[in-house]
Coordinates of C-alpha atoms in Angstrom, one line a residue:
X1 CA -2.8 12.2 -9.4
X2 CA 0.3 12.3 -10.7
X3 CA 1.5 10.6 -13.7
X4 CA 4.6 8.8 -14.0
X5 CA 7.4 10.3 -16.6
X6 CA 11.1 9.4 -17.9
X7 CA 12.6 12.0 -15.6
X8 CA 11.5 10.0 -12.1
X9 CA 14.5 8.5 -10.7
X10 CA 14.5 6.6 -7.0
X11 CA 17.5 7.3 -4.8
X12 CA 18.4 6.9 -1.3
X13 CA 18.9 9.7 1.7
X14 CA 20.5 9.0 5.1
X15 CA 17.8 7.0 6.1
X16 CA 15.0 6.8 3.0
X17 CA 13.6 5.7 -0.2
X18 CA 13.2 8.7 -2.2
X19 CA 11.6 9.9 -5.6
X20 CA 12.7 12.4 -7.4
X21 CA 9.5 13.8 -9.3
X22 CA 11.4 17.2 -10.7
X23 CA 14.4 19.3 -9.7
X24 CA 12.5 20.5 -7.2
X25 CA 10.1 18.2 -6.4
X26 CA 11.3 15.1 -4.2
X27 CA 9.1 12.4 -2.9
X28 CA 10.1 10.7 0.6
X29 CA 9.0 6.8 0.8
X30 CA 7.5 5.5 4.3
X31 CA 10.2 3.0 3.9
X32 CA 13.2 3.4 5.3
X33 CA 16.6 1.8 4.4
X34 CA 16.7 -1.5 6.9
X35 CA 13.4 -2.8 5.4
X36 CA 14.9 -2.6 2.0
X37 CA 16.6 -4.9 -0.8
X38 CA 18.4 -3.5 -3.6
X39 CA 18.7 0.0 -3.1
X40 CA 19.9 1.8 -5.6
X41 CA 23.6 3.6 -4.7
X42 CA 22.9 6.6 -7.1
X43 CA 20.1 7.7 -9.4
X44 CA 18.1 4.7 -10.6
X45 CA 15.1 5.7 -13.2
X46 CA 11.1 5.2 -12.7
X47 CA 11.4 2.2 -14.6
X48 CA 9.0 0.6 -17.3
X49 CA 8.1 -2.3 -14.9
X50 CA 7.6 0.9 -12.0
X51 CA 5.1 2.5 -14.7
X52 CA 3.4 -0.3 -15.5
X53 CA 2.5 -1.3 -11.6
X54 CA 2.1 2.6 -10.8
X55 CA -0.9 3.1 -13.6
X56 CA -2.5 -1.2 -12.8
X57 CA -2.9 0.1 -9.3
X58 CA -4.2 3.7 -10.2
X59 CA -6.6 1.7 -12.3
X60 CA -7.6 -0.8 -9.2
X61 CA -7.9 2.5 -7.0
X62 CA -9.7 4.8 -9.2
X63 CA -12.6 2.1 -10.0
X64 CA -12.6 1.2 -6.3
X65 CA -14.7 4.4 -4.8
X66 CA -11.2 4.8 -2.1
X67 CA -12.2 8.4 -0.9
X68 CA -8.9 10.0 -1.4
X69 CA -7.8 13.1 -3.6
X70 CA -5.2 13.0 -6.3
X71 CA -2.2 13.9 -3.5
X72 CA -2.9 11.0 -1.2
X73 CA -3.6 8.8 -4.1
X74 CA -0.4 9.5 -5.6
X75 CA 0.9 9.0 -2.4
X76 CA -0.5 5.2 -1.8
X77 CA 0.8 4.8 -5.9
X78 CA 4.1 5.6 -5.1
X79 CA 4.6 3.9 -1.8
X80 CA 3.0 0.7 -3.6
X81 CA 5.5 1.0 -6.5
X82 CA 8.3 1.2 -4.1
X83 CA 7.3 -1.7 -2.0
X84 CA 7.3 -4.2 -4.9
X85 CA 10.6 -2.7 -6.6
X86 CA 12.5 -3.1 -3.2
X87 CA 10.8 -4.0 0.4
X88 CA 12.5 -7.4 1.8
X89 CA 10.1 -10.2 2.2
X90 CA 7.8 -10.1 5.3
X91 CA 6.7 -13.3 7.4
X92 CA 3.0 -14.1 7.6
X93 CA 1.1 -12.3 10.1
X94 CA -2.5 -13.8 10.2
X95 CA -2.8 -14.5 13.6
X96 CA -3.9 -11.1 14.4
X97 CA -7.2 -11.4 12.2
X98 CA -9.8 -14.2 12.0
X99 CA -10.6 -16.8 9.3
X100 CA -13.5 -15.0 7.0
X101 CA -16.7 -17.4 5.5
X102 CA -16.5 -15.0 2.8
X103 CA -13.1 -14.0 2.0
X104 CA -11.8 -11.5 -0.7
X105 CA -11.0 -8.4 -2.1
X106 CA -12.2 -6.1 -4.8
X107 CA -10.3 -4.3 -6.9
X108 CA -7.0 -4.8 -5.1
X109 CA -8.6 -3.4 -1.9
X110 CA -10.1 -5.6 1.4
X111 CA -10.0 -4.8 5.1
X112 CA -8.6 -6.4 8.1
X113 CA -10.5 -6.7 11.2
X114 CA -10.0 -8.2 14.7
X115 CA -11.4 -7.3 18.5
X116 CA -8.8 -3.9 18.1
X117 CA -10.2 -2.3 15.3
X118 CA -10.7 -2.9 11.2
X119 CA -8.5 -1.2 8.3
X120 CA -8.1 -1.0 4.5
X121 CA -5.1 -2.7 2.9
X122 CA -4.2 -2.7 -1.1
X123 CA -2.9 -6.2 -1.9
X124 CA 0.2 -5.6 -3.5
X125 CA 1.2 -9.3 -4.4
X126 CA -0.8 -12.7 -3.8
X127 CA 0.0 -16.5 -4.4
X128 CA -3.0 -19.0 -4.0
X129 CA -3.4 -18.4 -0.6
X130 CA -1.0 -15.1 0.6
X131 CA -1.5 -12.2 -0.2
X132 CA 1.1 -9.2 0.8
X133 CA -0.6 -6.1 2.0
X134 CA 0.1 -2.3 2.3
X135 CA -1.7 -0.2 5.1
X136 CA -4.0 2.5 3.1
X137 CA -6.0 3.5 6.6
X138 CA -4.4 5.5 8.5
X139 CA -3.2 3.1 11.1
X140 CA -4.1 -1.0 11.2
X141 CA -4.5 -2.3 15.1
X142 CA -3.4 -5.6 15.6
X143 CA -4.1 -5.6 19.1
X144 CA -4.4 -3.3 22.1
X145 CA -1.1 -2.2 22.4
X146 CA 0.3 -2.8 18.6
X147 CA -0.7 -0.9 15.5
X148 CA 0.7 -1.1 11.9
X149 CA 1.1 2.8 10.3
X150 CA 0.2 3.5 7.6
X151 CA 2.2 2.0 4.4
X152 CA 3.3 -0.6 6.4
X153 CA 3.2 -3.9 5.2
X154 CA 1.5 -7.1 6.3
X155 CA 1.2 -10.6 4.5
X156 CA -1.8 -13.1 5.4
X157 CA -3.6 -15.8 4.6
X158 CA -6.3 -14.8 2.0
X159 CA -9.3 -16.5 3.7
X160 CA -8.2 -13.4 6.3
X161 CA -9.1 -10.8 3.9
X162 CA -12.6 -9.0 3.8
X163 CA -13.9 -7.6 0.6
X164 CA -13.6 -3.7 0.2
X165 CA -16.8 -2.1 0.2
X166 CA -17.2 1.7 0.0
X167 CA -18.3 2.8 3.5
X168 CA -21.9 4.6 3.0
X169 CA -24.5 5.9 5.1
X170 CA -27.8 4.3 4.6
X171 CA -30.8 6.1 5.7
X172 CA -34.4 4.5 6.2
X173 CA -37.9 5.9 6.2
X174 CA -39.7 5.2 9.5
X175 CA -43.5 5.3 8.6

């Protein structure tokens, strides 16, 4: 994983968030300028309030068993960091996924599940009952014919969220 340092600086292409991680090391967001607030016009540094949400969630992450490898978690860090600093809002979503008895996350992390499949989001920002979710899987079905990729954002209702639990095989002993 990467670690953050004074010379990041966000900046926009033709079409994209970028990070600039070294001269020649540049970081392409999933986000692209349309779903975006406050861009910046020309170099705008890794700020403190960046840091400081890049190394919380790398905390979350790394205590949460996710099975990734330093690249793909520095890739979830840094598309997190730029969703906070400058996504738009997003309308509520929860229709696609059923009311849970026993709703929750752990460590930042829960899944989403309906009749089309299930997926991993990181909660990015919550209120009492919303929380505002990023994509970590792959790809998030929400039904047949309509999938969120990953990165992608998605706000529901808490009491839609199931608690992320590491995925293990579990063997037992016939006699």
């Amino acid at each position: 994983m990467l670690q953050p340092t004074t010379r990041w600086y966000w900046y926009c292409d033709n079409q994209h968030l970028m990070l600039s991680l070294h001269k020649n090391l540049q970081f392409k967001t999933a986000f692209n300028l349309r779903c975006l607030l406050n861009t910046p016009n020309c170099k705008q540094g890794f700020s403190l309030i960046d840091t400081e949400r890049y190394v919380r969630l790398a905390e979350q992450l790394q205590s949460s068993h996710l099975k990734v490898n330093g690249a793909q978690l520095t890739q979830i860090l840094i598309n997190a960091t730029a969703a906070l600093a400058f996504h738009k809002p997003i309308t509520l979503r929860s229709w696609y996924f059923a009311h849970q008895n026993n709703a929750g996350s752990i460590r930042q992390l829960a899944s989403l599940e309906n009749d089309a499949g299930k997926g991993t989001v990181l909660i990015l920002e919550q209120t009492l009952e919303v929380a505002t979710c990023m994509v970590v899987s792959p790809h998030l079905m929400l039904h047949a014919n309509k999938q969120l990729r990953q990165f992608e954002l998605i706000k529901v209702m808490k009491n839609r969220l199931i608690p992320y639990i590491e995925q293990t095989k579990h063997f037992s002993q016939s006699a």
